[in-house]
Amino acid sequence: DIQYALCPMPEILIVTSVEILETLHELLYKYTKTNYFKIPLVVISDRIAKEAKKLGFTDIMIIPSLIMPMSVMLKELKI
């Protein structure tokens, strides 16, 4: 059940396509009562970042390659 998967809310969201972003937005809007727009959002392109801004996300980081080692990504995200 999606409600249980989002409780507690994730500390970060990683999105690799506009389609995933739109689906995520719909699910979060439908099933949560929290302000998920403030959750850090990692995207892989400017195009996805622009769509995320249109949807209302405010903390967006563009990392062009998810091939980047996780340790480097986490360092960039300061996690």
PDB file of C-alpha atoms in Angstrom:
ATOM      1  CA  ASP A   1       0.000   0.000   0.000  1.00  0.00           C
ATOM      2  CA  ILE A   2       1.431   3.365  -1.033  1.00  0.00           C
ATOM      3  CA  GLN A   3       0.429   5.097   2.205  1.00  0.00           C
ATOM      4  CA  TYR A   4       2.645   2.761   4.217  1.00  0.00           C
ATOM      5  CA  ALA A   5       5.505   3.125   1.762  1.00  0.00           C
ATOM      6  CA  LEU A   6       5.473   6.885   2.316  1.00  0.00           C
ATOM      7  CA  CYS A   7       5.355   6.791   6.087  1.00  0.00           C
ATOM      8  CA  PRO A   8       7.633   8.234   7.216  1.00  0.00           C
ATOM      9  CA  MET A   9       8.233  10.476   4.230  1.00  0.00           C
ATOM     10  CA  PRO A  10      11.519   9.850   2.413  1.00  0.00           C
ATOM     11  CA  GLU A  11      14.456  12.154   3.043  1.00  0.00           C
ATOM     12  CA  ILE A  12      15.174  12.442  -0.674  1.00  0.00           C
ATOM     13  CA  LEU A  13      13.478  11.615  -3.971  1.00  0.00           C
ATOM     14  CA  ILE A  14      15.344  10.523  -7.122  1.00  0.00           C
ATOM     15  CA  VAL A  15      13.579  10.871 -10.469  1.00  0.00           C
ATOM     16  CA  THR A  16      14.899   9.743 -13.845  1.00  0.00           C
ATOM     17  CA  SER A  17      12.036  10.731 -16.174  1.00  0.00           C
ATOM     18  CA  VAL A  18       9.205  13.218 -16.520  1.00  0.00           C
ATOM     19  CA  GLU A  19       6.725  10.327 -16.495  1.00  0.00           C
ATOM     20  CA  ILE A  20       8.053   9.119 -13.146  1.00  0.00           C
ATOM     21  CA  LEU A  21       7.939  12.678 -11.816  1.00  0.00           C
ATOM     22  CA  GLU A  22       4.297  13.114 -12.850  1.00  0.00           C
ATOM     23  CA  THR A  23       3.288   9.761 -11.342  1.00  0.00           C
ATOM     24  CA  LEU A  24       5.169  10.513  -8.134  1.00  0.00           C
ATOM     25  CA  HIS A  25       3.486  13.914  -7.898  1.00  0.00           C
ATOM     26  CA  GLU A  26       0.029  12.370  -8.392  1.00  0.00           C
ATOM     27  CA  LEU A  27       0.642   9.697  -5.748  1.00  0.00           C
ATOM     28  CA  LEU A  28       2.080  12.116  -3.210  1.00  0.00           C
ATOM     29  CA  TYR A  29      -0.770  14.575  -3.775  1.00  0.00           C
ATOM     30  CA  LYS A  30      -3.374  11.836  -3.440  1.00  0.00           C
ATOM     31  CA  TYR A  31      -1.975   9.932  -0.467  1.00  0.00           C
ATOM     32  CA  THR A  32      -0.083  12.372   1.728  1.00  0.00           C
ATOM     33  CA  LYS A  33      -1.035  15.350   3.798  1.00  0.00           C
ATOM     34  CA  THR A  34       2.505  16.670   4.160  1.00  0.00           C
ATOM     35  CA  ASN A  35       4.292  19.321   2.125  1.00  0.00           C
ATOM     36  CA  TYR A  36       6.333  16.993  -0.046  1.00  0.00           C
ATOM     37  CA  PHE A  37       7.479  19.868  -2.286  1.00  0.00           C
ATOM     38  CA  LYS A  38      10.240  20.598   0.236  1.00  0.00           C
ATOM     39  CA  ILE A  39      11.744  17.093   0.055  1.00  0.00           C
ATOM     40  CA  PRO A  40      15.050  17.285  -1.852  1.00  0.00           C
ATOM     41  CA  LEU A  41      14.523  16.068  -5.398  1.00  0.00           C
ATOM     42  CA  VAL A  42      17.382  14.696  -7.498  1.00  0.00           C
ATOM     43  CA  VAL A  43      16.831  14.669 -11.263  1.00  0.00           C
ATOM     44  CA  ILE A  44      19.061  13.725 -14.181  1.00  0.00           C
ATOM     45  CA  SER A  45      18.265  16.530 -16.641  1.00  0.00           C
ATOM     46  CA  ASP A  46      17.326  20.179 -16.988  1.00  0.00           C
ATOM     47  CA  ARG A  47      14.078  19.132 -18.660  1.00  0.00           C
ATOM     48  CA  ILE A  48      12.985  17.114 -15.626  1.00  0.00           C
ATOM     49  CA  ALA A  49      14.064  19.944 -13.316  1.00  0.00           C
ATOM     50  CA  LYS A  50      11.900  22.428 -15.251  1.00  0.00           C
ATOM     51  CA  GLU A  51       8.894  20.118 -14.991  1.00  0.00           C
ATOM     52  CA  ALA A  52       9.538  19.653 -11.266  1.00  0.00           C
ATOM     53  CA  LYS A  53       9.553  23.426 -10.772  1.00  0.00           C
ATOM     54  CA  LYS A  54       6.261  23.695 -12.679  1.00  0.00           C
ATOM     55  CA  LEU A  55       4.757  21.111 -10.325  1.00  0.00           C
ATOM     56  CA  GLY A  56       5.942  23.069  -7.283  1.00  0.00           C
ATOM     57  CA  PHE A  57       9.072  21.283  -6.097  1.00  0.00           C
ATOM     58  CA  THR A  58      11.505  23.765  -4.563  1.00  0.00           C
ATOM     59  CA  ASP A  59      14.664  21.833  -3.619  1.00  0.00           C
ATOM     60  CA  ILE A  60      15.905  20.404  -6.930  1.00  0.00           C
ATOM     61  CA  MET A  61      19.391  19.142  -7.716  1.00  0.00           C
ATOM     62  CA  ILE A  62      20.446  18.093 -11.199  1.00  0.00           C
ATOM     63  CA  ILE A  63      22.930  15.226 -11.384  1.00  0.00           C
ATOM     64  CA  PRO A  64      23.399  14.370 -15.063  1.00  0.00           C
ATOM     65  CA  SER A  65      24.652  10.845 -14.511  1.00  0.00           C
ATOM     66  CA  LEU A  66      23.310   8.334 -12.064  1.00  0.00           C
ATOM     67  CA  ILE A  67      26.413   6.328 -12.880  1.00  0.00           C
ATOM     68  CA  MET A  68      28.056   8.580 -10.297  1.00  0.00           C
ATOM     69  CA  PRO A  69      29.094   6.515  -7.288  1.00  0.00           C
ATOM     70  CA  MET A  70      26.569   6.673  -4.453  1.00  0.00           C
ATOM     71  CA  SER A  71      29.215   8.032  -2.055  1.00  0.00           C
ATOM     72  CA  VAL A  72      29.858  10.985  -4.373  1.00  0.00           C
ATOM     73  CA  MET A  73      26.128  11.614  -4.812  1.00  0.00           C
ATOM     74  CA  LEU A  74      25.517  11.580  -1.068  1.00  0.00           C
ATOM     75  CA  LYS A  75      28.451  13.943  -0.531  1.00  0.00           C
ATOM     76  CA  GLU A  76      26.970  16.318  -3.128  1.00  0.00           C
ATOM     77  CA  LEU A  77      23.594  16.113  -1.390  1.00  0.00           C
ATOM     78  CA  LYS A  78      25.253  16.620   2.021  1.00  0.00           C
ATOM     79  CA  ILE A  79      23.587  13.520   3.461  1.00  0.00           C
TER      80      ILE A  79
END
